Amino acid sequence: MPKRTIIPFGPQHPVLPEPIHLDLAVRDEKVVEVIPSLGFVHRGLELLVTRKDFMDMVLVAERICGICSFIHGLGYCQGVEEIMNLQVSPRAKYLRAFWAELSRVHSHILWLGLAADAFGFESLFMHSWKIREKILDIFEETTGGRVIFGVCKVGGLRKDIENDVLERIRKTMDEIEADYRTIAKVFKEDYSVKHRNCGVGVLTADEAYKLGAVGPTLRASGISQDMRKIGYGAYGDLNFEPVVEKDGDCYARTMVRVREVYQSFDLMRQCIDKMPEGPVDMKVTGFPKGEFFSRLEQPRGEVVYYIKGDGTKFIQRYRVRTPTFANVPPLVKMLGGCDLADVPVIVLTIDPCISCTER
Amino acid sequence: MSFLAKSPWIVHYDASSCNGCDIEVLACLTPMYDVERFGIVNMGNPKHADVFLVTGYINTQNVDVVRNIYNQMPDPKVVVAIGICASTGNIFRECYNTIGGVDKVIPVDVYVPGCAARPESIIDGVVKALGILEQKKNKTYKKPEISGAS
Ligand code: SF4
């Protein structure tokens, strides 16, 4: 039996944009055990609720993560609105769904690029990010920001999108989708992509369920679970089916994301079609008193917010359970027994977002 | 950019940013902004790098990592703090885990403001840093006096 060697991976590592540290115990080229250690980006921002008043806190919530910033803000707002019994206007709900789906497209294409980079396909990385810039342009036009938006607020939105702008965006979206089709084809059919991904890091449906995987990681193993189906916001009125793949390997996880981008484009079109008229904002009086669990589907999976207010300006407790945190145990399972060279690819396929996880 | 004798290589470390500034740093390298046309290449290895880009602020866990990377870089070197987090700590400065901006640990040459810092300003910051790098190489660099601190 070869000797067991420990190889440190991270925190500053070329393939990882974010710091995560893994101790990989290897025998020969095979990984036998993985010990993750986290905490490099811990900020402790949950405690900021006791310093910032509940209307301002949404700005902090957005800065949990720069990739799903809109959805973090949305989750916080939905929680507080539920506690305070605010009925958000239908237009605001649809616009929120629109932006949330746009964030999902942005996040998935960003991830596809990083994944391409991880398996050494640099031109694909560049092409993906080129398409992503066009999505950021839509964000910039409608919200003013590229990554951090600040449009969501308790009670509605800070900004409206005018109907003719929406129509124009629909046209741009068609162009983006056409561009996207060309790179999606590469992810789907290219020999080297398949070679790196098929059969690597397999997670069976049973393991995924038991270890509590969420989002694309879970759906790639054949379990159809999508929090948007519980119908928060405008999602109750939109038609869609969760994207599911069977194999549970890196290729399946990639395919779930590739297909979800089309789904999001479709949802955005539905939002534009059904967009109701009316105001997007409302006056908020009083302070939140009570508690609520708000569950949403982020690009990376299910996120849970716990919010507890005690009737003062400051919220008493704010807690976030992020999808990456739920996906770390499945990740450790996937890494056991893999080749050392596959570690970066497998780590990336759960789409780790460390700054969400550690906050 | 005629003063550039060589291609400057950068190393990027995400101290504890929210990812916002990180992906903007990456966006600088991709076709839309494409800093590679200036010869700027992102390196994973600090020993190859001239410019150190830090995003996010310093906390108790990553203080050693940042110091480590800085010490491994060969002289002359410049540090660019990207985003308000790296400059001052942003809205997280009140958090219990925060030490503060990057300049609490290592000397910073250029601060790039913005939350998130825009790719244009990041490129501008890096170009400014290259000027400083050149001065450091010729040993003509003087630390600017901070005035008006009364
Ligand atoms: S400055 Fe803003 S965008 Fe950049 S890391 Fe800090 S919070 Fe995120």
Coordinates of C-alpha atoms and ligand atoms in Angstrom, one line a residue:
Chain A
M1 CA 0.0 0.0 0.0
P2 CA 1.5 3.4 -1.0
K3 CA 2.0 5.9 1.8
R4 CA -0.6 8.5 2.5
T5 CA 0.4 12.0 1.7
I6 CA -1.4 15.2 2.5
I7 CA -1.5 17.8 -0.2
P8 CA -2.8 21.2 0.7
F9 CA -5.1 22.8 -1.9
G10 CA -5.8 26.6 -1.6
P11 CA -6.5 29.1 -0.2
Q12 CA -4.7 31.0 -2.9
H13 CA -5.0 28.7 -5.9
P14 CA -4.9 29.6 -9.6
V15 CA -8.2 27.9 -10.5
L16 CA -10.1 29.2 -7.6
P17 CA -11.2 32.8 -7.7
E18 CA -12.1 32.4 -4.0
P19 CA -10.2 31.1 -1.1
I20 CA -11.2 27.6 0.1
H21 CA -8.7 25.3 1.7
L22 CA -8.8 21.6 1.3
D23 CA -6.4 19.1 2.8
L24 CA -6.3 16.2 0.3
A25 CA -5.0 12.9 1.6
V26 CA -3.7 11.0 -1.4
R27 CA -2.3 7.5 -2.0
D28 CA -0.5 7.6 -5.3
E29 CA -2.7 9.7 -7.6
K30 CA -5.9 8.8 -5.8
V31 CA -7.6 11.1 -3.3
V32 CA -8.6 9.1 -0.3
E33 CA -9.9 11.7 2.1
V34 CA -10.7 15.4 2.0
I35 CA -10.8 17.7 4.9
P36 CA -12.2 21.1 4.1
S37 CA -11.4 24.1 6.2
L38 CA -13.3 27.3 5.8
G39 CA -13.3 30.8 7.3
F40 CA -11.0 32.9 5.1
V41 CA -13.7 35.2 4.0
H42 CA -15.8 35.2 7.1
R43 CA -17.1 38.7 7.8
G44 CA -19.7 38.2 10.4
L45 CA -22.3 40.3 8.6
E46 CA -25.2 38.5 10.1
L47 CA -24.5 40.4 13.3
L48 CA -24.7 43.7 11.4
V49 CA -28.5 43.5 11.8
T50 CA -28.1 44.9 15.3
R51 CA -26.3 48.0 13.9
K52 CA -28.1 48.8 10.7
D53 CA -31.8 49.5 10.6
F54 CA -34.0 47.0 8.8
M55 CA -34.5 49.1 5.7
D56 CA -30.7 49.6 5.2
M57 CA -29.9 46.0 5.9
V58 CA -31.0 44.9 2.4
L59 CA -27.8 46.7 1.1
V60 CA -25.7 44.5 3.4
A61 CA -27.7 41.4 2.4
E62 CA -26.8 42.2 -1.2
R63 CA -23.2 42.2 -0.4
I64 CA -23.2 38.7 0.9
C65 CA -22.2 37.7 -2.6
G66 CA -21.5 39.6 -5.7
I67 CA -22.8 37.0 -8.0
C68 CA -26.3 36.4 -6.6
S69 CA -26.5 39.8 -5.0
F70 CA -30.0 40.4 -6.3
I71 CA -31.4 37.2 -5.0
H72 CA -29.8 37.8 -1.6
G73 CA -31.5 41.2 -1.4
L74 CA -34.7 39.6 -2.6
G75 CA -34.7 36.9 0.0
Y76 CA -34.2 39.4 2.8
C77 CA -37.0 41.7 1.5
Q78 CA -39.4 38.8 1.1
G79 CA -38.8 37.7 4.6
V80 CA -39.3 41.2 6.1
E81 CA -42.4 41.8 3.9
E82 CA -43.9 38.6 5.1
I83 CA -43.3 39.5 8.8
M84 CA -44.8 43.0 8.3
N85 CA -47.6 41.7 6.1
L86 CA -46.8 44.0 3.2
Q87 CA -48.5 43.2 -0.1
V88 CA -46.0 44.0 -2.8
S89 CA -47.4 45.3 -6.1
P90 CA -47.7 42.7 -8.9
R91 CA -45.4 44.7 -11.2
A92 CA -42.7 44.7 -8.5
K93 CA -43.1 41.0 -8.2
Y94 CA -42.7 40.4 -11.9
L95 CA -39.7 42.7 -12.2
R96 CA -38.1 40.9 -9.3
A97 CA -38.6 37.6 -11.0
F98 CA -37.2 39.1 -14.2
W99 CA -34.0 40.4 -12.5
A100 CA -33.7 37.1 -10.5
E101 CA -33.7 35.1 -13.7
L102 CA -31.3 37.6 -15.3
S103 CA -29.0 37.0 -12.3
R104 CA -29.3 33.2 -12.9
V105 CA -28.3 33.5 -16.5
H106 CA -25.4 35.7 -15.5
S107 CA -24.3 33.3 -12.8
H108 CA -24.5 30.2 -14.9
I109 CA -22.6 31.7 -17.8
L110 CA -20.0 32.9 -15.5
W111 CA -19.7 29.5 -14.0
L112 CA -19.6 27.8 -17.4
G113 CA -16.6 30.0 -18.2
L114 CA -14.8 29.2 -15.0
A115 CA -15.5 25.5 -15.5
A116 CA -14.0 25.7 -19.0
D117 CA -11.0 27.4 -17.5
A118 CA -10.7 24.6 -14.9
F119 CA -10.6 21.9 -17.5
G120 CA -8.1 23.9 -19.5
F121 CA -10.3 25.2 -22.4
E122 CA -9.3 28.8 -22.2
S123 CA -11.0 30.1 -25.4
L124 CA -14.3 28.7 -24.2
F125 CA -13.8 30.7 -21.0
M126 CA -13.3 33.8 -23.0
H127 CA -16.3 33.3 -25.2
S128 CA -18.5 32.6 -22.2
W129 CA -17.4 35.8 -20.5
K130 CA -17.9 37.7 -23.6
I131 CA -21.6 36.8 -23.7
R132 CA -21.9 37.5 -20.0
E133 CA -20.8 41.1 -20.6
K134 CA -24.0 41.6 -22.7
I135 CA -26.1 40.5 -19.8
L136 CA -24.2 42.9 -17.5
D137 CA -25.1 45.6 -20.0
I138 CA -28.8 44.9 -19.4
F139 CA -28.2 45.1 -15.7
E140 CA -26.4 48.3 -16.0
E141 CA -29.0 49.8 -18.2
T142 CA -31.9 48.8 -15.9
T143 CA -30.3 49.1 -12.4
G144 CA -27.2 51.2 -12.8
G145 CA -24.9 48.6 -11.4
R146 CA -23.0 45.8 -12.9
V147 CA -22.7 43.5 -9.9
I148 CA -24.2 45.2 -6.9
F149 CA -27.5 46.7 -7.8
G150 CA -29.3 48.1 -4.8
V151 CA -32.7 48.1 -6.6
C152 CA -34.6 45.8 -4.2
K153 CA -36.0 47.3 -1.1
V154 CA -38.5 46.3 1.5
G155 CA -41.9 47.0 0.0
G156 CA -40.9 46.9 -3.6
L157 CA -38.2 48.3 -5.9
R158 CA -36.3 51.5 -6.2
K159 CA -36.5 51.5 -10.0
D160 CA -39.0 50.6 -12.6
I161 CA -38.2 49.4 -16.1
E162 CA -40.3 51.0 -18.8
N163 CA -42.3 48.9 -21.1
D164 CA -40.5 49.9 -24.3
V165 CA -37.2 49.3 -22.6
L166 CA -38.4 45.8 -21.8
E167 CA -39.3 45.2 -25.4
R168 CA -35.9 46.3 -26.4
I169 CA -34.3 44.0 -23.9
R170 CA -36.4 41.2 -25.3
K171 CA -34.7 41.7 -28.7
T172 CA -31.2 41.9 -27.1
M173 CA -32.1 38.7 -25.2
D174 CA -32.8 36.9 -28.5
E175 CA -29.3 37.9 -29.7
I176 CA -27.7 36.8 -26.5
E177 CA -29.5 33.5 -26.7
A178 CA -28.3 32.9 -30.3
D179 CA -24.7 33.6 -29.2
Y180 CA -25.2 31.3 -26.2
R181 CA -26.4 28.5 -28.4
T182 CA -23.0 28.3 -30.1
I183 CA -21.1 27.9 -26.8
A184 CA -23.7 25.6 -25.3
K185 CA -23.1 23.3 -28.2
V186 CA -19.5 23.1 -27.4
F187 CA -20.2 22.2 -23.8
K188 CA -22.7 19.6 -24.9
E189 CA -20.8 17.9 -27.8
D190 CA -17.1 18.7 -27.6
Y191 CA -14.9 15.6 -27.2
S192 CA -12.5 17.1 -24.7
V193 CA -15.2 18.5 -22.6
K194 CA -16.9 15.2 -22.4
H195 CA -13.6 13.5 -21.8
R196 CA -12.9 15.6 -18.7
N197 CA -16.4 15.5 -17.3
C198 CA -18.2 12.2 -18.1
G199 CA -18.1 9.8 -15.2
V200 CA -16.0 12.1 -13.0
G201 CA -17.2 12.8 -9.5
V202 CA -20.3 10.7 -9.5
L203 CA -23.0 11.4 -6.9
T204 CA -25.9 9.0 -6.9
A205 CA -29.5 10.1 -6.3
D206 CA -29.5 8.4 -3.0
E207 CA -26.3 10.0 -1.8
A208 CA -27.3 13.4 -3.0
Y209 CA -30.6 13.2 -1.1
K210 CA -29.0 11.8 2.1
L211 CA -26.2 14.3 2.1
G212 CA -28.6 17.2 1.5
A213 CA -27.4 18.4 -1.8
V214 CA -29.3 21.3 -3.3
G215 CA -29.8 23.1 -6.6
P216 CA -28.1 21.9 -9.8
T217 CA -25.9 19.4 -7.8
L218 CA -29.1 17.7 -6.6
R219 CA -31.0 17.9 -9.9
A220 CA -28.0 16.5 -11.8
S221 CA -28.4 13.3 -9.7
G222 CA -32.0 12.9 -10.9
I223 CA -34.0 14.5 -8.1
S224 CA -36.4 17.1 -9.3
Q225 CA -36.4 19.8 -6.6
D226 CA -36.6 23.5 -7.3
M227 CA -37.6 26.0 -4.7
R228 CA -39.1 28.3 -7.4
K229 CA -41.9 25.6 -7.6
I230 CA -43.2 26.7 -4.2
G231 CA -44.3 29.8 -6.0
Y232 CA -42.8 32.7 -4.1
G233 CA -43.1 36.1 -5.8
A234 CA -44.3 35.9 -9.4
Y235 CA -43.1 32.3 -9.9
G236 CA -46.6 30.9 -9.0
D237 CA -47.9 32.3 -12.3
L238 CA -45.0 31.3 -14.5
N239 CA -44.7 28.0 -16.4
F240 CA -41.6 26.0 -16.0
E241 CA -40.4 22.5 -15.1
P242 CA -37.2 21.9 -13.1
V243 CA -34.3 20.8 -15.3
V244 CA -33.2 17.3 -14.3
E245 CA -30.3 15.0 -15.5
K246 CA -29.7 11.4 -14.5
D247 CA -26.0 10.6 -14.3
G248 CA -24.8 12.7 -11.4
D249 CA -21.4 13.3 -12.8
C250 CA -19.6 16.5 -13.7
Y251 CA -21.0 16.4 -17.2
A252 CA -24.6 16.1 -15.8
R253 CA -24.0 19.1 -13.5
T254 CA -22.7 21.1 -16.4
M255 CA -25.7 20.1 -18.5
V256 CA -28.2 21.1 -15.9
R257 CA -26.7 24.6 -15.9
V258 CA -26.5 24.8 -19.7
R259 CA -30.2 23.9 -19.9
E260 CA -31.3 26.2 -17.1
V261 CA -30.0 29.2 -19.0
Y262 CA -32.6 28.5 -21.7
Q263 CA -35.2 28.0 -19.0
S264 CA -34.3 31.4 -17.5
F265 CA -34.5 33.1 -20.9
D266 CA -37.9 31.6 -21.3
L267 CA -39.0 32.8 -17.8
M268 CA -37.8 36.3 -18.6
R269 CA -39.9 36.3 -21.8
Q270 CA -42.9 35.1 -19.8
C271 CA -42.3 37.9 -17.3
I272 CA -42.2 40.5 -20.1
D273 CA -45.3 39.1 -21.7
K274 CA -47.3 39.1 -18.5
M275 CA -45.9 42.3 -16.9
P276 CA -48.7 44.0 -15.1
E277 CA -49.0 47.8 -14.9
G278 CA -48.9 49.7 -11.7
P279 CA -46.6 51.2 -9.1
V280 CA -43.5 49.3 -8.0
D281 CA -43.0 50.8 -4.6
M282 CA -45.1 51.4 -1.4
K283 CA -44.7 53.2 1.8
V284 CA -43.5 51.2 4.7
T285 CA -44.5 52.1 8.2
G286 CA -43.9 50.4 11.4
F287 CA -41.2 47.8 12.3
P288 CA -41.1 44.1 11.8
K289 CA -42.3 42.0 14.7
G290 CA -42.3 38.2 14.3
E291 CA -40.2 35.6 12.6
F292 CA -40.1 34.0 9.2
F293 CA -38.2 31.4 7.2
S294 CA -37.8 32.5 3.6
R295 CA -36.7 29.9 1.0
L296 CA -35.6 30.8 -2.5
E297 CA -33.8 29.1 -5.4
Q298 CA -30.5 30.7 -6.1
P299 CA -28.4 29.8 -9.1
R300 CA -26.5 27.5 -6.8
G301 CA -29.5 26.0 -5.1
E302 CA -31.8 26.5 -2.2
V303 CA -31.1 29.3 0.2
V304 CA -32.8 29.8 3.5
Y305 CA -33.1 33.0 5.4
Y306 CA -34.3 33.2 9.0
I307 CA -35.4 36.6 10.1
K308 CA -36.7 37.5 13.5
G309 CA -37.8 41.0 14.4
D310 CA -38.8 42.3 17.9
G311 CA -40.8 45.4 16.9
T312 CA -37.8 47.8 16.9
K313 CA -35.8 49.4 14.2
F314 CA -33.2 46.7 14.4
I315 CA -33.9 43.1 13.5
Q316 CA -33.0 40.7 16.3
R317 CA -31.6 37.8 14.4
Y318 CA -30.8 37.2 10.7
R319 CA -29.4 33.9 9.6
V320 CA -28.6 32.6 6.1
R321 CA -28.1 29.0 5.1
T322 CA -26.5 29.1 1.7
P323 CA -26.5 26.5 -1.0
T324 CA -22.7 26.0 -1.1
F325 CA -22.7 25.1 2.6
A326 CA -25.3 22.4 1.9
N327 CA -23.2 21.2 -1.0
V328 CA -19.9 20.8 0.9
P329 CA -20.8 17.3 2.3
P330 CA -21.7 16.0 -1.2
L331 CA -18.5 17.5 -2.5
V332 CA -16.4 15.7 0.1
K333 CA -18.2 12.5 -1.0
M334 CA -17.5 13.2 -4.7
L335 CA -13.8 13.8 -4.1
G336 CA -13.2 10.6 -2.3
G337 CA -11.5 8.2 -4.7
C338 CA -11.1 10.7 -7.6
D339 CA -7.8 11.4 -9.4
L340 CA -5.8 14.3 -8.0
A341 CA -5.9 16.0 -11.4
D342 CA -9.7 16.0 -11.3
V343 CA -10.0 17.9 -8.0
P344 CA -10.3 21.4 -9.5
V345 CA -13.0 20.3 -11.9
I346 CA -15.0 18.5 -9.3
V347 CA -14.7 21.4 -6.8
L348 CA -16.0 23.7 -9.4
T349 CA -19.0 21.6 -10.4
I350 CA -20.8 22.4 -7.2
D351 CA -20.3 26.0 -8.2
P352 CA -18.8 26.9 -4.8
C353 CA -19.5 30.4 -3.6
I354 CA -17.3 30.8 -0.6
S355 CA -18.3 34.4 0.3
C356 CA -21.9 33.3 0.6
T357 CA -21.0 30.3 2.7
E358 CA -18.9 32.2 5.2
R359 CA -20.5 35.6 5.0
Chain B
M1 CA 2.3 53.2 -21.8
S2 CA 5.7 53.7 -23.5
F3 CA 7.4 53.5 -20.2
L4 CA 6.6 49.8 -20.0
A5 CA 9.7 47.9 -20.5
K6 CA 8.2 44.5 -19.7
S7 CA 4.9 42.8 -19.4
P8 CA 3.7 43.3 -15.9
W9 CA 2.3 40.1 -14.3
I10 CA -0.3 40.3 -11.7
V11 CA -1.4 38.0 -8.8
H12 CA -4.9 38.4 -7.4
Y13 CA -6.0 37.4 -4.0
D14 CA -9.6 37.5 -2.7
A15 CA -9.1 38.5 0.9
S16 CA -12.7 38.5 2.0
S17 CA -14.5 40.2 -0.8
C18 CA -18.1 39.5 -1.7
N19 CA -17.0 38.3 -5.1
G20 CA -18.2 41.5 -6.7
C21 CA -14.8 43.0 -7.1
D22 CA -13.3 39.6 -7.9
I23 CA -15.4 39.0 -10.9
E24 CA -14.7 42.5 -12.1
V25 CA -11.0 41.8 -11.9
L26 CA -11.6 38.7 -13.9
A27 CA -13.8 40.6 -16.3
C28 CA -10.8 42.9 -17.0
L29 CA -9.0 39.8 -18.4
T30 CA -11.8 38.8 -20.7
P31 CA -12.5 40.0 -24.3
M32 CA -14.6 43.1 -23.4
Y33 CA -11.8 44.8 -21.5
D34 CA -8.9 42.5 -22.4
V35 CA -5.9 43.8 -20.4
E36 CA -3.7 41.2 -22.1
R37 CA -3.3 43.6 -24.9
F38 CA -1.1 45.6 -22.5
G39 CA 0.8 42.4 -21.7
I40 CA -0.8 42.1 -18.3
V41 CA -1.2 38.4 -17.4
N42 CA -2.9 37.0 -14.4
M43 CA -0.5 34.6 -12.6
G44 CA -1.3 32.1 -9.9
N45 CA 2.2 32.2 -8.6
P46 CA 3.2 35.2 -6.4
K47 CA 6.8 34.6 -7.2
H48 CA 6.2 35.5 -10.8
A49 CA 4.2 38.6 -10.1
D50 CA 4.9 42.3 -10.1
V51 CA 1.5 43.7 -9.2
F52 CA -0.6 42.4 -6.3
L53 CA -4.3 43.0 -6.6
V54 CA -6.2 42.5 -3.4
T55 CA -10.0 42.6 -3.1
G56 CA -11.9 42.5 0.1
Y57 CA -10.7 43.5 3.6
I58 CA -8.5 41.8 6.0
N59 CA -9.9 39.5 8.7
T60 CA -8.2 37.4 11.3
Q61 CA -8.1 34.3 9.2
N62 CA -6.6 35.7 6.0
V63 CA -4.1 38.2 7.5
D64 CA -1.3 35.7 7.3
V65 CA -2.2 34.6 3.8
V66 CA -2.0 38.2 2.5
R67 CA 1.3 38.8 4.2
N68 CA 2.6 35.6 2.9
I69 CA 1.8 36.4 -0.7
Y70 CA 3.2 39.9 -0.4
N71 CA 6.5 38.6 1.1
Q72 CA 6.9 36.0 -1.6
M73 CA 6.7 38.6 -4.4
P74 CA 10.1 39.8 -5.7
D75 CA 11.0 43.4 -5.4
P76 CA 10.1 45.9 -6.8
K77 CA 6.4 45.3 -6.3
V78 CA 3.2 47.3 -6.1
V79 CA 0.0 46.6 -4.3
V80 CA -3.4 47.7 -5.6
A81 CA -6.4 47.7 -3.3
I82 CA -9.5 47.1 -5.3
G83 CA -12.9 48.2 -4.1
I84 CA -13.9 50.0 -1.0
C85 CA -13.6 46.8 1.1
A86 CA -9.9 46.6 0.4
S87 CA -9.5 50.4 0.9
T88 CA -11.3 50.9 4.1
G89 CA -13.5 48.0 5.0
N90 CA -16.8 49.2 3.5
I91 CA -20.0 48.5 5.4
F92 CA -18.3 45.6 7.0
R93 CA -15.9 47.7 9.0
E94 CA -18.2 47.4 12.0
C95 CA -18.2 43.6 11.8
Y96 CA -16.5 41.7 14.7
N97 CA -14.2 39.8 12.4
T98 CA -12.8 42.8 10.6
I99 CA -9.3 44.1 11.0
G100 CA -9.7 46.8 8.3
G101 CA -8.5 47.7 4.9
V102 CA -5.5 46.1 3.3
D103 CA -3.2 48.9 4.3
K104 CA -3.4 47.7 7.9
V105 CA -1.2 44.8 6.9
I106 CA 0.8 45.6 3.9
P107 CA 1.7 48.9 2.2
V108 CA -0.8 49.9 -0.5
D109 CA 0.2 52.0 -3.5
V110 CA -3.0 52.5 -5.3
Y111 CA -6.6 52.5 -4.1
V112 CA -9.4 51.8 -6.6
P113 CA -12.7 53.1 -5.2
G114 CA -16.1 51.7 -6.1
C115 CA -18.4 49.0 -4.8
A116 CA -18.0 47.1 -7.0
A117 CA -15.0 48.8 -8.6
R118 CA -15.7 49.1 -12.3
P119 CA -13.3 47.3 -14.8
E120 CA -12.4 50.7 -16.3
S121 CA -11.2 52.0 -12.9
I122 CA -9.4 48.8 -12.1
I123 CA -7.5 49.1 -15.4
D124 CA -6.8 52.7 -14.6
G125 CA -5.5 51.7 -11.1
V126 CA -3.3 49.0 -12.5
V127 CA -1.8 51.5 -15.1
K128 CA -1.1 54.0 -12.3
A129 CA 0.5 51.2 -10.3
L130 CA 2.7 50.4 -13.3
G131 CA 4.0 54.0 -13.2
I132 CA 4.9 53.6 -9.6
L133 CA 6.5 50.2 -10.3
E134 CA 8.7 51.9 -12.9
Q135 CA 9.7 54.6 -10.4
K136 CA 10.4 52.0 -7.7
K137 CA 12.7 50.2 -10.2
N138 CA 14.6 53.4 -10.9
K139 CA 14.6 54.2 -7.1
T140 CA 13.0 57.6 -7.7
Y141 CA 9.8 56.7 -5.9
K142 CA 8.9 58.9 -2.9
K143 CA 5.9 58.1 -0.8
P144 CA 3.4 60.9 -1.1
E145 CA 3.0 63.0 2.0
I146 CA -0.5 62.9 3.3
S147 CA -1.5 66.5 3.9
G148 CA -4.3 68.2 5.7
A149 CA -4.3 65.7 8.6
S150 CA -4.8 68.3 11.3
Ligands
SF4_1 S1 -16.2 46.8 -2.5 FE1 -18.4 46.1 -2.7 S2 -18.3 44.7 -4.5 FE2 -16.2 45.0 -3.8 S3 -15.8 43.3 -2.4 FE3 -16.5 45.0 -1.2 S4 -18.7 44.7 -1.0 FE4 -18.1 43.5 -2.7

